[in-house]
Coordinates of C-alpha atoms and ligand atoms in Angstrom, one line a residue:
M1 CA 71.6 232.7 45.4
T2 CA 68.0 231.1 45.7
F3 CA 67.6 228.1 43.7
T4 CA 64.9 227.0 41.6
P5 CA 63.3 224.0 43.4
R6 CA 63.7 221.0 41.1
V7 CA 63.4 217.1 41.7
F8 CA 66.2 214.9 40.6
S9 CA 66.5 211.1 41.3
G10 CA 67.3 208.1 39.3
V11 CA 67.1 203.8 39.9
Q12 CA 70.0 201.9 38.6
P13 CA 69.5 199.4 35.9
S14 CA 71.3 196.6 37.7
G15 CA 68.7 193.7 37.9
S16 CA 64.8 193.2 38.4
L17 CA 63.1 196.1 39.7
H18 CA 61.5 195.3 43.1
L19 CA 58.9 196.0 45.5
G20 CA 61.3 198.3 47.7
N21 CA 62.2 200.2 44.4
Y22 CA 58.8 200.9 43.7
L23 CA 57.2 201.9 47.1
G24 CA 60.7 203.5 48.4
A25 CA 61.4 205.4 45.0
I26 CA 59.4 205.2 41.9
R27 CA 55.8 205.6 43.3
R28 CA 56.9 208.7 45.2
F29 CA 58.5 210.1 41.9
V30 CA 55.1 209.9 40.5
A31 CA 53.5 211.8 42.8
M32 CA 56.2 214.9 43.0
Q33 CA 55.5 215.6 39.3
D34 CA 52.6 217.7 40.4
D35 CA 54.8 219.7 42.4
Y36 CA 57.8 220.3 41.2
P37 CA 60.0 219.9 37.8
C38 CA 61.0 216.6 37.6
I39 CA 64.2 214.6 36.3
Y40 CA 64.3 211.0 36.5
C41 CA 67.5 209.2 35.3
V42 CA 68.5 205.6 34.7
V43 CA 71.6 205.5 36.3
D44 CA 73.6 203.4 34.1
L45 CA 77.0 204.6 34.8
H46 CA 76.1 203.8 38.4
A47 CA 75.1 200.3 37.4
I48 CA 78.5 199.0 35.7
T49 CA 80.3 200.1 39.2
V50 CA 79.5 196.4 39.6
W51 CA 79.9 194.0 36.4
Q52 CA 76.9 194.1 34.1
D53 CA 76.4 191.8 31.1
P54 CA 76.4 194.6 28.1
A55 CA 73.0 192.8 26.6
D56 CA 71.7 192.9 30.0
L57 CA 72.1 196.4 30.9
V58 CA 70.7 197.1 27.5
S59 CA 67.4 195.2 28.6
A60 CA 67.7 196.5 32.4
T61 CA 67.8 200.2 30.9
R62 CA 64.7 199.8 29.3
H63 CA 62.8 198.1 31.8
V64 CA 63.7 200.9 34.4
T65 CA 62.2 203.2 31.6
A66 CA 59.1 201.2 31.2
A67 CA 59.0 200.9 34.8
Y68 CA 58.7 204.6 35.2
L69 CA 56.4 205.2 32.5
A70 CA 54.1 202.3 33.4
A71 CA 54.1 204.1 37.1
G72 CA 52.7 207.1 36.0
I73 CA 55.8 209.4 35.3
D74 CA 54.8 211.8 32.3
P75 CA 57.9 212.1 29.8
A76 CA 56.3 215.2 28.4
K77 CA 56.1 217.0 31.8
S78 CA 59.0 215.3 33.5
I79 CA 62.5 214.2 32.1
V80 CA 63.1 210.8 31.6
F81 CA 66.6 209.6 30.3
N82 CA 69.7 207.3 30.9
Q83 CA 72.7 209.1 32.6
S84 CA 75.5 208.0 30.1
Q85 CA 73.8 210.0 27.5
V86 CA 74.5 213.4 29.3
S87 CA 78.4 213.6 29.8
A88 CA 77.8 216.5 32.6
H89 CA 77.4 213.4 35.2
A90 CA 81.1 212.2 34.4
E91 CA 82.9 215.2 34.0
L92 CA 81.0 217.1 37.1
A93 CA 81.9 213.8 39.1
W94 CA 85.6 214.1 38.1
I95 CA 85.8 217.4 39.6
F96 CA 84.2 216.2 42.7
N97 CA 86.5 213.3 43.0
C98 CA 88.9 215.8 43.4
V99 CA 86.7 218.1 46.2
A100 CA 85.1 214.9 48.3
R101 CA 87.9 213.3 50.8
M102 CA 89.0 209.7 51.1
G103 CA 87.6 209.7 54.5
W104 CA 84.2 210.8 53.5
L105 CA 83.9 207.9 51.1
G106 CA 85.7 205.6 53.4
R107 CA 82.6 205.9 55.7
M108 CA 79.9 205.1 53.5
T109 CA 77.8 201.9 54.5
Q110 CA 77.1 201.1 50.8
F111 CA 80.3 200.4 49.9
K112 CA 81.2 198.7 52.7
E113 CA 77.8 196.2 52.2
K114 CA 78.7 196.0 48.4
A115 CA 82.5 195.6 48.6
G116 CA 82.0 193.2 51.3
K117 CA 85.4 191.2 52.8
D118 CA 87.0 191.6 49.3
R119 CA 87.4 195.4 49.1
E120 CA 90.5 195.2 47.1
N121 CA 89.1 193.8 44.2
A122 CA 86.1 196.1 44.4
S123 CA 86.1 198.9 41.6
V124 CA 87.3 202.1 41.8
G125 CA 84.0 203.1 40.6
L126 CA 82.0 201.5 43.4
F127 CA 84.3 203.4 45.8
A128 CA 83.8 206.6 44.1
Y129 CA 79.9 205.7 43.5
P130 CA 78.7 208.8 45.7
T131 CA 80.6 211.4 44.3
L132 CA 78.7 210.5 41.1
M133 CA 75.4 210.4 42.6
A134 CA 76.3 213.8 44.0
A135 CA 77.2 215.2 40.4
D136 CA 73.9 213.7 39.0
I137 CA 72.1 215.8 41.6
L138 CA 74.3 218.9 41.8
A139 CA 74.7 219.6 37.6
Y140 CA 71.0 220.2 37.7
Q141 CA 71.2 222.3 40.9
A142 CA 68.2 219.9 42.0
T143 CA 66.8 221.0 45.4
H144 CA 64.8 218.0 46.6
V145 CA 65.8 214.0 46.0
P146 CA 63.3 211.3 47.0
V147 CA 65.0 208.3 47.6
G148 CA 64.8 205.1 50.0
E149 CA 66.5 205.3 53.8
D150 CA 69.7 203.4 52.0
Q151 CA 70.4 206.4 50.4
K152 CA 70.4 208.9 53.1
Q153 CA 74.0 208.7 53.8
H154 CA 74.8 209.5 50.3
L155 CA 72.8 212.6 50.2
E156 CA 74.5 214.0 53.6
L157 CA 77.8 213.7 51.3
T158 CA 76.3 215.3 48.6
R159 CA 75.6 218.2 51.1
D160 CA 79.2 218.0 52.1
I161 CA 80.5 217.8 48.5
A162 CA 78.2 221.2 47.6
Q163 CA 79.1 222.9 50.8
K164 CA 83.2 222.2 50.2
F165 CA 82.7 223.4 46.5
N166 CA 81.0 226.4 47.3
H167 CA 83.4 227.3 50.3
D168 CA 86.8 226.2 48.8
Y169 CA 85.7 228.5 45.4
G170 CA 84.2 231.0 47.6
A171 CA 86.2 234.0 46.3
R172 CA 86.2 232.8 42.8
L173 CA 82.1 232.4 42.9
A174 CA 81.9 236.0 44.4
E175 CA 84.3 237.3 41.6
L176 CA 82.1 235.5 39.1
G177 CA 78.6 236.6 40.6
H178 CA 77.7 233.8 42.7
A179 CA 78.6 235.0 46.0
D180 CA 75.9 232.6 47.8
G181 CA 77.5 229.6 46.3
L182 CA 76.7 227.6 43.1
F183 CA 75.1 224.5 44.7
P184 CA 72.2 224.4 46.9
M185 CA 72.1 222.1 49.9
T186 CA 69.7 219.4 48.5
E187 CA 66.8 217.9 50.6
P188 CA 66.6 214.2 50.5
I189 CA 62.9 213.5 50.9
I190 CA 62.5 210.1 52.4
H191 CA 58.9 209.5 54.3
G192 CA 56.1 207.2 54.3
P193 CA 55.6 203.4 55.6
A194 CA 57.9 202.0 52.7
T195 CA 61.2 203.8 52.9
R196 CA 62.9 200.7 53.8
V197 CA 61.3 197.6 52.6
M198 CA 63.3 194.4 53.9
S199 CA 64.2 191.4 52.2
L200 CA 61.2 188.8 52.7
R201 CA 63.7 185.9 53.6
D202 CA 65.4 188.0 56.2
G203 CA 63.8 191.1 58.2
S204 CA 67.2 192.6 59.0
K205 CA 68.6 192.5 55.3
K206 CA 66.6 195.4 52.8
M207 CA 65.0 194.0 49.8
S208 CA 67.7 194.3 46.8
K209 CA 67.9 193.3 43.2
S210 CA 71.5 191.7 43.8
D211 CA 70.0 189.4 47.0
P212 CA 71.0 186.0 45.3
S213 CA 67.7 184.5 46.5
D214 CA 64.5 185.5 44.2
N215 CA 62.2 184.7 47.3
S216 CA 63.7 187.5 49.0
R217 CA 61.9 190.0 46.7
I218 CA 58.8 190.6 44.8
N219 CA 60.0 191.5 41.5
L220 CA 58.0 194.1 39.4
T221 CA 57.5 191.5 36.8
D222 CA 56.5 188.8 38.8
D223 CA 53.2 187.4 38.1
A224 CA 50.2 186.6 40.4
D225 CA 51.4 183.0 41.2
A226 CA 54.6 184.0 42.1
I227 CA 53.7 186.9 44.1
A228 CA 51.4 184.9 46.2
Q229 CA 54.0 181.8 46.2
K230 CA 56.8 184.3 47.7
V231 CA 54.1 186.2 50.5
R232 CA 53.1 182.7 51.8
K233 CA 57.0 181.4 52.1
A234 CA 57.8 184.9 53.6
K235 CA 59.7 184.4 57.0
T236 CA 57.5 185.2 60.0
D237 CA 57.2 184.4 63.7
P238 CA 54.6 182.3 65.4
E239 CA 52.8 185.3 67.0
P240 CA 49.5 186.7 65.8
L241 CA 49.7 190.1 64.6
P242 CA 49.5 192.8 67.4
S243 CA 46.8 195.4 67.7
E244 CA 49.1 198.4 67.9
T245 CA 52.5 199.2 66.1
K246 CA 54.2 199.3 69.6
G247 CA 53.6 195.4 69.1
L248 CA 55.8 195.3 66.2
E249 CA 59.2 196.2 68.2
G250 CA 61.6 193.3 68.0
R251 CA 59.5 191.5 65.3
P252 CA 61.2 192.8 62.0
E253 CA 59.6 190.4 59.6
A254 CA 56.1 191.3 60.7
D255 CA 56.9 195.0 61.1
N256 CA 58.0 194.6 57.4
L257 CA 54.7 192.7 55.9
V258 CA 52.6 195.2 58.0
G259 CA 54.5 198.0 56.3
I260 CA 54.2 196.8 52.8
Y261 CA 50.5 196.5 53.3
A262 CA 50.2 199.7 54.6
A263 CA 52.2 201.4 51.7
L264 CA 50.4 199.2 49.3
A265 CA 46.9 200.2 50.9
G266 CA 48.1 203.9 50.9
T267 CA 47.4 203.9 54.9
T268 CA 49.5 203.5 58.2
R269 CA 50.6 200.5 60.0
D270 CA 48.1 201.7 62.7
A271 CA 45.2 201.3 60.4
V272 CA 46.5 197.9 59.3
L273 CA 46.8 196.7 62.8
G274 CA 43.3 197.9 63.5
E275 CA 41.9 195.8 61.0
Y276 CA 44.3 192.5 61.4
G277 CA 45.2 193.1 64.8
G278 CA 45.2 189.3 66.5
A279 CA 45.0 187.7 63.1
Q280 CA 47.8 184.9 62.4
F281 CA 49.8 185.2 59.3
S282 CA 47.6 182.2 57.8
V283 CA 44.9 185.1 57.4
F284 CA 47.4 188.1 56.8
K285 CA 49.4 186.8 54.2
P286 CA 46.7 186.0 51.7
A287 CA 45.2 189.5 52.1
L288 CA 48.6 190.9 51.5
A289 CA 49.1 188.9 48.5
E290 CA 45.8 189.8 47.0
L291 CA 46.4 193.6 47.7
A292 CA 49.9 193.2 46.2
V293 CA 48.7 191.4 42.9
N294 CA 46.1 194.2 42.6
V295 CA 48.4 196.9 42.8
L296 CA 51.2 195.3 40.8
A297 CA 49.1 193.5 38.1
P298 CA 48.4 196.9 35.9
L299 CA 51.9 198.0 36.3
N300 CA 53.1 194.8 35.0
D301 CA 51.0 194.6 32.1
E302 CA 51.9 198.0 30.9
M303 CA 55.5 197.6 31.5
R304 CA 55.2 194.3 29.2
R305 CA 53.5 196.6 26.5
L306 CA 56.1 199.1 26.7
V307 CA 59.0 196.7 26.7
A308 CA 57.6 195.3 23.8
D309 CA 58.2 198.6 21.7
P310 CA 62.3 199.5 22.4
A311 CA 62.3 202.4 19.6
H312 CA 59.5 204.1 21.4
L313 CA 61.5 203.7 24.9
D314 CA 64.9 204.6 23.4
A315 CA 63.0 207.7 21.8
V316 CA 61.9 208.8 25.3
L317 CA 65.5 208.4 26.8
K318 CA 66.9 210.4 23.5
D319 CA 64.2 213.3 24.1
G320 CA 65.0 213.1 28.0
S321 CA 68.7 213.5 27.5
A322 CA 68.6 216.3 25.2
R323 CA 66.2 218.2 27.7
A324 CA 68.7 217.3 30.5
A325 CA 72.0 218.1 28.9
A326 CA 70.4 221.7 28.0
I327 CA 70.1 222.6 31.9
A328 CA 73.4 220.8 33.0
A329 CA 75.3 222.6 30.3
P330 CA 75.1 226.3 31.5
V331 CA 75.8 225.0 35.1
L332 CA 78.7 222.8 34.1
A333 CA 79.9 226.3 32.1
D334 CA 80.0 228.0 35.4
V335 CA 82.0 225.1 37.3
R336 CA 84.6 225.3 34.8
R337 CA 85.0 229.1 34.6
V338 CA 85.0 229.0 38.7
V339 CA 87.6 225.9 38.8
G340 CA 90.0 228.0 36.5
F341 CA 89.7 225.8 33.3
V342 CA 90.6 227.9 30.1
G343 CA 88.3 227.7 26.9
Ligands
AQP401 N1 64.3 198.1 50.0 C1 64.2 199.2 49.4 N2 63.1 199.7 50.1 C2 63.2 201.2 49.8 N3 63.7 201.5 49.1 C3 64.5 201.0 48.4 N4 65.3 201.6 47.2 C4 66.3 200.3 46.9 N5 65.9 199.2 47.6 C5 64.8 199.7 48.4 C6 65.3 202.8 46.5 O1 65.1 202.6 45.1 C7 65.9 203.5 44.5 C8 66.9 202.9 43.4 O2 67.7 202.2 43.9 P1 68.9 201.8 43.2 O3 68.4 201.1 42.1 O4 69.6 203.1 42.8 O5 70.0 201.1 44.1 P2 69.9 200.3 45.2 O6 69.6 201.1 46.6 O7 71.2 199.7 45.5 O8 69.1 199.1 45.2 P3 68.9 197.8 45.1 O9 67.6 197.4 44.7 O10 69.5 197.2 46.6 O11 70.1 197.2 43.8 P4 71.4 196.7 44.1 O12 70.8 195.2 44.9 O13 71.7 196.6 42.6 O14 72.2 197.2 45.0 C9 66.6 204.5 45.5 O15 66.0 205.6 46.1 C10 66.8 203.4 46.6 O16 66.8 204.1 48.0

């Protein structure tokens, strides 16, 4: 079976969006709209795998929606919706829970990191997070998923689940006219200078919404002063910047700041070092802060304008949910027939 090329991706409404979410995901979502039909989801079912205050979840869902629109996702062209409004995600996730193996999920590094030492106390949902993610993607038979590098392992698991489903139900699929399988081998799209933006406080940890230190990340809602202060305080080493990328090896904080600069300027690390090689951080940091403010200020203004009109954002999500549900419905109908559910 050949699958119509289609993009799916999502962001969790689980806190304040940061530069990593923007550079590693949202900005790339915008670019893909010109080449593919795209579905962009606010993954609220994923968010509740760790505790979310209900009022905060409402507001974070609208914030992620506003960030999508402010960044340039066109809701008339692409589908923008929140996951919980389309029941196909939860339904297919259950079926995939019965396809995926405990051992596969037990190897997921994100679960290990998020559950930490207190695994017994982690929610079952946090453990099963990757099967829901597989359902998000495969309910739309999506062929391409733009994500940051942290999601690579989950995308590999999505392919494993698709392959096992296609294999286990192979005979039944053939009977029903899907001899080549019902699900595609989805490609992760991970490229560019900022697929893994690191914490400003620790170059070995990724920038994350859930980091307790607000100074570790640049939030999309930070104003110019906050951005400048966070960049100024960012951890670095005492050496000047090297003239070539090879010189960034073993210098994770310097590498991170150069990577952020390159991504914001739409250029390469080499080009940045061509300009700033030999410069001290006292010169580079103010230039980086100015660039970050120039890129983020218009986004910030537009997000604020959109968030002030929650009825509009909710209407976008409702319309997108109806369009998403219409695409998932025939796929789920096929899944039910293939599995052997009556009715
Ligand atoms: N630091 C990052 N660098 C590049 N890309 C990143 N992404 C996240 N952090 C970085 C990408 O953003 C998209 C949405 O991520 P998510 O909201 O689904 O959850 P996450 O990956 O778990 O992100 P966070 O910010 O670290 O959230 P918490 O702290 O709640 O877990 C994904 O494409 C992701 O790769």
